[in-house]
Amino acid sequence: MGSWRVERLDQLPTALLATIMTKLDISSICSLAVICRAFNSCASHILSFLPNFHILDISPSMEQIKPLLPPNSHLQSLKLDCGQLNDSSIELLLRPSLQELCFHNCADFSGKLLSEIGSRCKDVRSLYLGSVAEKRGRATHISDLEELLGGCTQLEELNLMFDLSLFLRHNFARVWALASKMLTSLEIGYISSVMVTELLSPNVGPHQYPNQIRPSILPAIQKLSLAVDYITDTMVGTISKGLTLLTHLELRDAPLIEPRVTFDLTNSGLQQINQHGRLKHLSLVRSQEFLSTYFKRVNDLGILLMADKCANMESICLGGFCRVTDTGFKTILHSCSSLYKLKVCHGSQLTDLVFHDIAATSLSLTHVSFRWCNLLTNHAIKSLVRNTRLKVLDLRGCKNLGDEALPAIGSLCELKMLQLDNSDISDVGIAYLRHGIISSLVSLSVRGCKKLTDKCISVLFDGSSKLELQELDLSNLPNLSDNGVLALAKSRVPISELRMRQCPLIGDTSIMALASMQADDDRGHGSSLRLLDLYNCGGITQLSFRWLKKPYFPRLRWLGVTGSVNRDIVDALARNRPFLHVACHGKELGTDPWNNIDSSYMHDYEELDELEQWLQEGEWESDDEEMEDAEDDADVVVE
């Protein structure tokens, strides 16, 4: 910016600047702060009465966050990634004025975080705590939970995303009796089904006469989301009977061993769901995380019994129901006239016949997911698209889907997310998307579609129209090479997340092309990419790391690389870009769309590198030198 323009900005009235900045988020304020002296001064002042402070995309240290959080009696909402913070930051973070707290990655905190929130933030209404005390040597005690629940008497929404099964069982229910009577939403990262049952059972309480029933705990709960060891009939029945206002129920388990009948879900358990008739959203998922196991004691009869009470359901997610056939799934489609979201995972007996007379349903579906339903074919999709308002279509693992399904999918003009992983599509079929939905898609995944080649990139992104695509997964495509990535870079599509895992022909040329890529909005080199997954790409060498350092990829926050790449180079890159999450061991980056399918697809990360610049001012040159030294030590040879 010219010096005369900066001088004019410096002359703007302070009151005007302050009024404008109060309408912005913290990233935008930091963006303005680096423009000129007047903006910087105003930004520093505005932080003392800013009502919202949200930084979730990077993980600042105590030294970096402290100047941004001066005394502020007006602060109501605080959201942070606490990956570099611990108990020493509690006094800085917790304020009496806070009504909303959201702390991710609290592994280095102890249970003291819970007790201090209970004593310092008594007016908090919404609380999210992730991964508390997961680092070795950190611990939480039942007394910490007791102080949290007893102190935060105004809580309406509580998300405890860590393992609560470590708390002592004999005191657990007593402690929850202290919880806010206004609590309407509860999510727990992990808890045993026995603890849930004991918590919600109307048993005779201590020091009561035998005919005295303990008052209902959590009487106002409307939304309950739990990850448990086993989903059981007893737990489902206790929840359905005890929580009379329940509208959302999400249960997920991941058994370590095959469940016995007393620790499993059966037809009887399904029959108990929605006893009070208010349930609108139901999710029952058996994860295959540790063991390939299913709900083997549930069949079509259980679904039929459940459907009798679920006519008003709007969203149903069923994962691992291997004995449910077309009869059961068809009953759901035809009984629930308000159903807009249907997800089925590992539906091994789900076939095309479910959709044979789909025209007789309400055709109200907007979100559909059939993961690993291997019997579905192109005919099912041709019938399914009668739901013309589909916005999300997840067909991952449906191996019998091929090119014939794509013309039908291409007719869905409102589709935003399409996932076709491991299907049998080819370059010829994918052309149908080019002439249909590609201009509306925000997320596209063709991972593991082994027939696709470089040609699919040029077919999809020929530059003939403006695209909204932000997320693209090209992983596990053995015939995708640097030429395909060059075509992608040339298209100037403003992609923010690009995955190319397990592509043996992808090499350094691809990284150079992406580093030099300019999106249509001309925000700079590689400006739109915030996630880049290159794990196990065959041609990646140390040369690529020269293009991964600043100033290239200025908004990159997640990077996946192969662990065999020289470790010194990786460590130097991490020091060069301390806010970059580097994964070397094959970990999937970012979040799972299965769990975020309703979230907004449009994000603006334009200001994030200015925020990083303000947090880390003056550190670039020394970090670049470290990177170059590491490259020299690795004896990189560029031919």
XYZ file of C-alpha atoms in Angstrom:
639
model
C 0.000 0.000 0.000
C 1.406 3.430 -0.932
C 2.684 5.709 1.853
C 0.178 8.456 0.947
C -2.679 5.988 1.395
C -1.337 4.887 4.770
C -1.115 8.542 5.842
C -4.773 9.048 4.906
C -5.780 5.979 6.889
C -3.855 7.312 9.889
C -6.079 10.413 9.774
C -9.357 8.506 10.154
C -11.240 9.340 13.383
C -10.482 6.885 16.176
C -14.172 6.575 17.073
C -15.003 5.560 13.507
C -12.264 2.916 13.462
C -13.401 1.544 16.818
C -17.015 1.332 15.646
C -15.972 -0.641 12.556
C -13.657 -2.983 14.452
C -16.269 -3.905 17.052
C -18.230 -5.540 14.214
C -15.283 -7.794 13.219
C -13.867 -11.067 14.516
C -10.377 -11.356 15.973
C -8.760 -12.506 12.701
C -10.158 -9.511 10.820
C -9.031 -7.133 13.555
C -5.498 -8.526 13.349
C -5.609 -8.131 9.565
C -6.323 -4.427 9.970
C -3.726 -4.025 12.725
C -0.813 -4.680 10.353
C -1.885 -1.994 7.846
C -0.847 1.151 9.664
C -0.029 2.620 13.077
C -3.516 4.018 13.699
C -5.143 0.661 12.977
C -2.660 -1.119 15.245
C -3.343 1.268 18.117
C -7.084 0.964 17.691
C -6.872 -2.847 17.506
C -4.926 -2.976 20.758
C -7.546 -0.795 22.420
C -10.516 -2.711 21.016
C -9.288 -5.946 22.589
C -10.162 -4.543 26.021
C -13.902 -4.532 25.297
C -14.342 -7.094 22.511
C -17.356 -9.364 23.304
C -16.146 -12.374 21.260
C -12.643 -13.842 20.936
C -12.390 -16.882 18.622
C -9.133 -18.512 17.425
C -9.647 -22.185 16.526
C -7.599 -22.568 13.356
C -4.207 -22.154 15.023
C -2.814 -23.110 18.420
C -1.131 -20.093 20.054
C 1.282 -20.315 22.965
C 0.864 -18.519 26.279
C 3.316 -15.808 25.186
C 1.376 -15.203 21.970
C -2.121 -15.216 23.409
C -1.426 -13.064 26.483
C -1.187 -9.698 24.636
C -4.459 -10.471 22.864
C -6.389 -11.077 26.091
C -6.060 -7.951 28.254
C -8.516 -7.368 31.114
C -11.963 -7.245 29.495
C -15.178 -7.234 31.517
C -17.227 -7.348 28.292
C -15.842 -10.685 27.035
C -18.744 -13.130 26.679
C -17.503 -15.775 24.211
C -14.025 -17.362 24.173
C -13.072 -20.114 21.703
C -9.485 -21.388 21.534
C -7.315 -24.248 20.356
C -5.413 -24.924 23.584
C -2.849 -27.310 22.110
C 0.065 -25.245 23.466
C -1.565 -24.178 26.736
C -1.757 -25.758 30.208
C -2.898 -25.025 33.781
C -0.657 -21.955 33.933
C -2.979 -20.157 31.503
C -6.171 -20.729 33.515
C -6.064 -17.360 35.262
C -5.602 -15.560 31.936
C -8.411 -17.394 30.131
C -11.242 -17.635 32.660
C -13.313 -14.494 33.217
C -16.526 -14.039 35.260
C -18.240 -12.360 32.288
C -17.961 -15.429 30.030
C -21.192 -17.038 28.843
C -19.678 -19.282 26.155
C -16.455 -21.286 26.466
C -15.006 -23.557 23.793
C -11.562 -25.073 24.450
C -10.209 -27.672 22.012
C -7.129 -29.873 22.580
C -6.805 -29.450 26.348
C -4.536 -32.499 26.723
C -1.941 -30.639 28.812
C -4.499 -29.330 31.316
C -5.390 -31.254 34.468
C -8.799 -31.561 36.084
C -8.102 -28.180 37.644
C -9.514 -26.654 34.458
C -12.945 -28.086 35.306
C -12.955 -26.957 38.930
C -11.696 -23.462 38.063
C -14.396 -23.005 35.429
C -16.937 -23.911 38.114
C -15.574 -21.310 40.508
C -14.700 -18.494 38.065
C -17.327 -18.730 35.281
C -20.627 -19.142 37.088
C -22.673 -17.513 34.305
C -21.402 -19.727 31.479
C -24.266 -21.125 29.398
C -22.408 -23.074 26.721
C -19.275 -25.103 27.500
C -17.105 -27.277 25.232
C -13.973 -28.990 26.586
C -11.933 -31.310 24.369
C -9.253 -33.896 25.303
C -8.861 -32.718 28.915
C -5.894 -34.331 30.762
C -5.166 -36.801 27.952
C -1.433 -36.113 28.179
C 0.487 -38.571 30.345
C 0.872 -37.319 33.903
C -2.300 -35.222 33.866
C -5.304 -36.339 35.894
C -8.914 -35.438 36.647
C -10.856 -36.272 39.788
C -14.549 -36.588 40.516
C -14.245 -33.520 42.753
C -13.227 -31.455 39.690
C -16.400 -32.500 37.881
C -18.404 -31.822 41.039
C -17.129 -28.241 41.244
C -17.833 -27.688 37.546
C -21.423 -28.925 37.692
C -22.124 -27.327 41.071
C -20.657 -23.953 40.117
C -22.041 -23.468 36.588
C -25.705 -23.216 37.523
C -26.725 -21.484 34.279
C -25.430 -24.181 31.900
C -27.676 -24.922 28.925
C -25.234 -26.774 26.641
C -22.378 -29.014 27.852
C -19.864 -30.892 25.678
C -17.288 -32.940 27.607
C -15.236 -34.494 24.823
C -12.971 -36.750 26.846
C -13.156 -40.045 28.756
C -15.571 -39.788 31.689
C -15.409 -43.525 32.412
C -12.259 -42.828 34.463
C -14.340 -41.165 37.183
C -15.408 -43.302 40.137
C -18.792 -44.892 39.454
C -20.150 -44.819 43.007
C -20.057 -41.001 43.146
C -20.871 -40.296 39.499
C -24.679 -40.089 39.675
C -24.550 -38.065 42.907
C -22.323 -35.462 41.269
C -24.604 -35.113 38.238
C -27.492 -34.361 40.550
C -25.813 -30.939 40.952
C -26.070 -30.167 37.207
C -27.985 -27.131 36.020
C -31.716 -27.725 35.698
C -31.582 -25.618 32.526
C -29.228 -28.053 30.760
C -30.870 -28.969 27.440
C -27.926 -30.398 25.459
C -25.296 -32.888 26.654
C -22.477 -34.511 24.665
C -19.873 -36.842 26.197
C -16.748 -38.024 24.403
C -16.720 -41.441 26.100
C -18.605 -43.078 28.963
C -19.562 -46.653 29.858
C -23.137 -47.772 29.212
C -23.407 -48.929 32.845
C -22.599 -45.410 34.078
C -25.253 -43.935 31.769
C -27.844 -46.395 33.042
C -27.001 -45.717 36.684
C -27.009 -41.968 36.077
C -30.494 -41.865 34.543
C -32.199 -44.700 36.448
C -34.892 -43.492 38.908
C -33.503 -45.666 41.666
C -34.112 -45.189 45.339
C -31.647 -42.534 46.423
C -29.412 -42.567 49.518
C -30.957 -41.583 52.870
C -34.474 -41.992 51.420
C -37.359 -44.201 52.426
C -37.947 -47.188 50.120
C -41.027 -45.597 48.540
C -39.171 -42.385 47.675
C -38.007 -42.217 44.071
C -34.991 -40.059 43.273
C -35.978 -36.944 41.283
C -35.113 -37.146 37.599
C -31.557 -36.063 36.818
C -31.182 -33.802 33.758
C -34.951 -33.181 33.475
C -34.657 -30.588 30.673
C -32.374 -32.550 28.318
C -33.524 -32.362 24.698
C -30.320 -33.412 22.935
C -28.093 -36.288 24.096
C -24.966 -37.456 22.255
C -22.819 -40.235 23.738
C -19.931 -42.460 22.706
C -20.102 -45.617 24.815
C -18.501 -49.057 25.084
C -21.722 -50.889 24.174
C -25.160 -49.728 23.073
C -27.505 -51.923 25.113
C -31.238 -52.455 25.524
C -31.016 -51.397 29.166
C -29.284 -48.118 28.385
C -31.599 -47.264 25.478
C -34.669 -48.030 27.582
C -33.429 -45.954 30.511
C -32.688 -42.973 28.253
C -36.011 -43.219 26.421
C -38.028 -43.489 29.629
C -36.123 -41.013 31.792
C -35.578 -38.114 29.386
C -39.123 -37.066 28.608
C -38.247 -34.002 26.481
C -35.674 -35.740 24.249
C -35.719 -34.657 20.587
C -32.162 -35.641 19.532
C -30.509 -38.962 20.460
C -27.073 -39.909 19.120
C -25.385 -43.088 20.379
C -22.154 -44.560 19.059
C -20.167 -47.555 20.290
C -16.918 -49.273 19.307
C -16.771 -52.713 20.995
C -13.403 -54.227 21.850
C -14.910 -57.716 21.952
C -18.068 -59.262 20.516
C -20.955 -58.163 22.802
C -22.923 -60.721 24.825
C -26.700 -60.554 24.620
C -26.958 -58.646 27.922
C -24.581 -55.992 26.585
C -26.081 -55.540 23.156
C -28.932 -53.891 21.315
C -31.814 -56.133 20.239
C -35.273 -55.700 18.706
C -36.590 -55.142 22.227
C -34.309 -52.140 22.705
C -35.401 -50.526 19.442
C -39.031 -50.908 20.481
C -38.380 -48.712 23.534
C -37.131 -45.723 21.498
C -39.267 -42.559 21.478
C -41.635 -43.521 24.283
C -42.670 -39.876 24.713
C -43.107 -39.173 20.987
C -40.875 -36.094 20.768
C -37.821 -37.603 19.043
C -36.921 -35.958 15.715
C -33.304 -37.056 15.215
C -31.931 -40.544 15.877
C -28.428 -41.918 15.325
C -27.364 -45.452 16.316
C -23.909 -46.387 15.028
C -21.643 -49.355 15.757
C -18.124 -48.316 14.780
C -15.629 -50.776 13.264
C -12.722 -48.932 14.888
C -11.413 -51.860 16.959
C -13.395 -54.883 15.785
C -15.442 -55.845 12.751
C -18.727 -56.241 14.619
C -22.375 -55.406 13.994
C -25.815 -55.247 15.614
C -26.434 -58.941 14.948
C -29.458 -59.161 17.252
C -31.517 -56.583 15.344
C -33.495 -57.498 12.223
C -36.401 -56.098 10.209
C -38.832 -56.732 13.070
C -36.916 -54.317 15.302
C -37.034 -51.601 12.634
C -40.766 -52.173 12.111
C -41.422 -51.868 15.854
C -39.367 -48.669 16.017
C -40.998 -47.170 12.928
C -44.425 -47.372 14.574
C -43.316 -44.656 16.994
C -41.102 -42.662 14.638
C -43.453 -41.305 11.990
C -42.371 -37.735 12.775
C -38.626 -38.417 12.495
C -36.640 -35.916 10.436
C -33.183 -37.514 10.597
C -32.149 -41.183 10.974
C -28.629 -42.611 10.975
C -28.100 -46.379 11.266
C -24.626 -47.912 11.221
C -23.780 -51.598 11.499
C -27.270 -53.133 11.168
C -26.140 -56.087 9.070
C -29.348 -58.168 9.423
C -31.746 -55.417 8.379
C -32.927 -55.983 4.813
C -34.790 -53.930 2.220
C -38.020 -54.477 4.168
C -36.732 -52.595 7.190
C -35.123 -49.709 5.308
C -38.153 -49.369 3.029
C -40.379 -49.079 6.090
C -38.339 -46.084 7.278
C -38.596 -44.325 3.914
C -42.350 -44.834 3.642
C -43.293 -44.295 7.309
C -41.363 -41.090 8.019
C -42.955 -38.433 5.831
C -40.802 -35.619 7.285
C -37.481 -37.437 6.798
C -34.871 -35.209 5.169
C -31.680 -36.970 6.286
C -31.013 -40.699 5.946
C -27.639 -42.331 6.606
C -26.919 -46.038 6.425
C -23.430 -47.403 7.088
C -22.430 -51.053 6.492
C -25.905 -51.916 5.244
C -24.780 -55.248 3.839
C -28.322 -56.298 2.829
C -29.484 -52.982 1.411
C -30.279 -53.359 -2.318
C -31.813 -51.387 -5.181
C -35.292 -52.690 -4.282
C -35.532 -50.165 -1.424
C -35.916 -47.402 -4.019
C -38.166 -49.283 -6.442
C -41.274 -47.248 -5.586
C -39.585 -44.208 -4.071
C -42.070 -41.982 -5.909
C -44.618 -43.087 -3.294
C -42.588 -41.408 -0.516
C -42.552 -37.701 0.351
C -39.342 -37.202 -1.731
C -38.117 -34.808 0.965
C -34.551 -36.156 1.323
C -31.765 -33.560 1.189
C -28.933 -35.469 2.924
C -28.289 -39.094 1.949
C -25.381 -41.328 2.917
C -25.028 -45.007 1.991
C -21.520 -45.952 3.085
C -20.177 -49.392 2.306
C -23.531 -50.638 1.012
C -21.951 -52.937 -1.537
C -25.152 -54.277 -3.133
C -26.320 -50.904 -4.430
C -25.996 -50.386 -8.195
C -26.578 -47.625 -10.723
C -30.325 -48.386 -10.762
C -30.646 -47.339 -7.111
C -29.102 -43.949 -7.820
C -31.347 -43.345 -10.813
C -34.338 -43.809 -8.509
C -32.843 -41.940 -5.562
C -32.381 -38.705 -7.547
C -36.150 -38.356 -7.670
C -35.345 -36.441 -4.483
C -34.356 -33.458 -6.586
C -33.354 -31.246 -3.639
C -30.449 -33.437 -2.544
C -27.594 -31.365 -1.133
C -25.356 -34.132 0.249
C -24.779 -37.515 -1.399
C -22.273 -39.873 0.221
C -21.786 -43.169 -1.654
C -18.382 -44.133 -0.321
C -17.511 -47.804 -0.629
C -20.408 -48.614 -3.004
C -18.177 -50.549 -5.383
C -20.874 -51.457 -7.909
C -21.588 -47.854 -8.869
C -20.217 -46.868 -12.257
C -20.502 -44.358 -15.075
C -24.214 -45.049 -15.625
C -25.050 -43.416 -12.267
C -23.300 -40.139 -13.077
C -25.829 -38.630 -15.535
C -28.491 -38.988 -12.833
C -26.222 -37.458 -10.167
C -25.309 -34.674 -12.584
C -28.950 -33.599 -12.704
C -28.967 -32.604 -9.015
C -28.571 -28.854 -9.362
C -28.549 -28.169 -5.579
C -25.896 -30.775 -4.672
C -23.074 -29.392 -2.517
C -21.207 -32.511 -1.341
C -20.533 -35.631 -3.443
C -18.443 -38.582 -2.281
C -17.847 -41.484 -4.668
C -14.870 -43.203 -3.025
C -13.903 -46.656 -4.351
C -16.622 -46.681 -6.991
C -16.147 -47.953 -10.558
C -16.384 -44.599 -12.354
C -14.025 -43.561 -15.161
C -12.927 -40.413 -16.991
C -15.778 -40.937 -19.467
C -18.458 -40.959 -16.790
C -17.096 -38.060 -14.805
C -17.663 -35.797 -17.785
C -21.362 -35.846 -16.890
C -20.526 -33.881 -13.749
C -18.786 -31.229 -15.823
C -22.013 -30.498 -17.671
C -24.161 -30.651 -14.544
C -23.397 -30.131 -10.881
C -19.697 -29.217 -10.872
C -20.488 -25.506 -10.684
C -22.507 -25.979 -7.466
C -20.307 -28.550 -5.704
C -18.350 -27.413 -2.666
C -16.864 -30.820 -1.799
C -15.945 -33.704 -4.142
C -14.226 -36.977 -3.271
C -13.195 -39.631 -5.803
C -10.686 -41.377 -3.514
C -9.798 -44.882 -4.658
C -11.597 -44.631 -8.029
C -8.758 -46.449 -9.736
C -9.967 -45.999 -13.324
C -9.523 -42.217 -13.141
C -6.494 -40.621 -14.802
C -5.109 -37.122 -15.378
C -7.842 -36.634 -17.946
C -10.526 -36.405 -15.223
C -8.931 -33.158 -13.986
C -9.010 -31.463 -17.369
C -12.548 -32.771 -17.936
C -13.830 -31.380 -14.625
C -11.892 -28.121 -14.565
C -11.754 -26.807 -18.100
C -12.109 -23.190 -16.971
C -15.414 -22.616 -18.695
C -17.268 -21.440 -15.582
C -16.647 -20.159 -12.075
C -16.538 -22.983 -9.531
C -17.327 -22.994 -5.817
C -15.311 -26.144 -5.057
C -13.382 -25.914 -1.778
C -12.600 -29.545 -0.899
C -11.172 -32.118 -3.334
C -10.012 -35.648 -2.516
C -7.906 -37.348 -5.212
C -6.264 -39.899 -2.915
C -5.313 -43.416 -3.964
C -5.503 -42.752 -7.717
C -2.643 -44.810 -9.188
C -2.883 -43.090 -12.586
C -2.907 -39.486 -11.340
C 0.397 -37.758 -12.137
C 1.989 -34.316 -11.994
C 0.285 -33.484 -15.294
C -3.113 -33.730 -13.624
C -2.041 -31.403 -10.805
C -0.611 -28.936 -13.343
C -4.035 -28.888 -15.011
C -5.661 -28.292 -11.619
C -3.305 -25.409 -10.832
C -3.965 -23.886 -14.238
C -7.734 -23.971 -13.609
C -7.365 -21.493 -10.698
C -10.083 -23.238 -8.658
C -10.055 -21.760 -5.101
C -9.617 -25.106 -3.311
C -8.942 -24.893 0.430
C -8.507 -28.632 1.126
C -6.673 -30.946 -1.287
C -5.974 -34.604 -0.494
C -3.701 -36.700 -2.693
C -2.674 -39.539 -0.364
C -1.203 -42.734 -1.803
C -0.688 -41.372 -5.331
C 2.573 -42.969 -6.528
C 3.049 -40.690 -9.559
C 2.709 -37.377 -7.670
C 6.055 -35.646 -7.159
C 7.871 -32.368 -6.612
C 6.469 -30.819 -9.793
C 2.979 -30.951 -8.284
C 4.106 -29.075 -5.179
C 5.788 -26.381 -7.227
C 2.661 -25.986 -9.337
C 0.408 -25.681 -6.281
C 2.826 -23.247 -4.604
C 2.636 -21.000 -7.666
C -1.114 -21.411 -8.056
C -3.260 -18.308 -7.995
C -6.981 -18.540 -7.330
C -9.439 -16.417 -9.283
C -9.662 -13.927 -6.433
C -5.942 -13.044 -6.829
C -5.126 -13.348 -3.146
C -1.574 -14.494 -3.809
C 0.508 -17.614 -4.388
C -1.159 -20.805 -3.169
C -3.491 -18.533 -1.280
C -6.521 -20.782 -0.975
C -4.977 -24.032 0.318
C -5.271 -24.595 4.067
C -4.981 -28.403 3.996
C -2.657 -30.432 1.778
C -2.295 -34.192 2.259
C 0.624 -35.751 0.371
C 1.093 -38.845 2.520
C 2.944 -41.626 0.695
C 3.086 -39.824 -2.647
C 5.851 -41.637 -4.492
C 7.726 -38.714 -6.042
C 7.929 -36.297 -3.102
C 11.531 -35.466 -2.126
C 13.255 -32.865 0.044
C 13.027 -30.431 -2.863
C 9.283 -30.037 -2.196
C 9.972 -28.679 1.281
C 11.573 -25.558 -0.198
C 8.169 -24.768 -1.677
C 6.294 -25.578 1.516
C 7.983 -22.866 3.558
C 6.953 -19.211 3.657
C 5.907 -17.201 1.734
C 4.263 -20.030 -0.237
C 0.995 -21.565 0.934
C 0.414 -18.666 3.391
C -2.843 -20.119 4.755
C -1.712 -23.736 5.052
C -2.659 -25.189 8.451
C -2.586 -28.974 7.846
C 0.112 -30.898 5.963
C 0.417 -34.659 5.533
C 3.767 -36.081 4.399
C 5.538 -39.427 4.453
C 7.525 -40.168 7.584
C 10.465 -41.485 5.545
C 11.245 -37.968 4.320
C 14.320 -36.625 6.125
C 13.186 -35.899 9.698
C 15.434 -32.841 10.043
C 13.670 -31.246 7.077
C 10.260 -31.924 8.634
C 11.355 -30.533 12.006
C 12.804 -27.429 10.346
C 9.526 -26.870 8.504
C 7.632 -27.169 11.791
C 9.883 -24.489 13.311
C 9.512 -22.326 10.208
C 5.720 -22.618 10.432
C 4.801 -23.200 14.096
C 1.072 -22.957 13.384
C 1.231 -25.710 10.764
C 0.046 -29.167 11.871
C 2.429 -31.657 10.213
C 1.374 -35.327 10.197
C 4.005 -37.893 9.181
C 2.448 -41.218 10.124
C -0.594 -41.449 7.879
C -3.126 -39.748 10.133
C -6.161 -38.436 8.286
C -6.162 -34.649 8.373
C -8.971 -32.298 9.234
C -12.470 -33.400 10.231
C -14.823 -36.090 9.037
C -17.731 -34.802 6.906
C -19.831 -37.627 8.388
C -19.800 -35.703 11.646
C -19.999 -32.224 10.107
C -22.463 -32.760 7.324
C -24.740 -29.930 8.498
C -22.018 -27.353 9.019
C -21.579 -24.413 6.708
C -19.521 -25.223 3.664
C -18.361 -21.684 3.101
C -15.391 -20.522 5.187
C -13.231 -17.465 4.860
C -9.606 -17.953 5.830
C -8.359 -14.791 4.160
C -7.238 -13.071 7.331
C -5.501 -15.995 9.025
C -1.981 -15.329 7.808
C -2.197 -11.741 9.050
C -3.172 -13.094 12.463
C -0.160 -15.389 12.347
C 2.003 -12.458 11.294
C 0.892 -10.431 14.313
C 1.441 -13.349 16.695
C 4.829 -14.219 15.270
C 6.249 -10.920 14.053
C 9.977 -10.910 13.453
C 10.588 -14.669 13.467
C 10.582 -15.416 9.738
C 14.212 -14.752 8.811
C 15.810 -16.972 11.460
C 13.361 -19.776 10.662
C 14.204 -19.615 6.953
C 17.890 -19.923 7.809
C 17.180 -23.015 9.918
C 15.280 -24.526 7.014
C 18.146 -23.891 4.613
C 20.671 -25.366 7.070
C 18.576 -28.517 7.354
C 18.415 -28.802 3.580
C 22.183 -28.418 3.347
C 22.703 -31.069 6.009
C 20.460 -33.432 4.059
C 22.646 -32.920 0.960
C 19.711 -32.146 -1.273
C 20.704 -32.421 -4.914
C 18.623 -30.571 -7.479
C 19.263 -31.645 -11.016
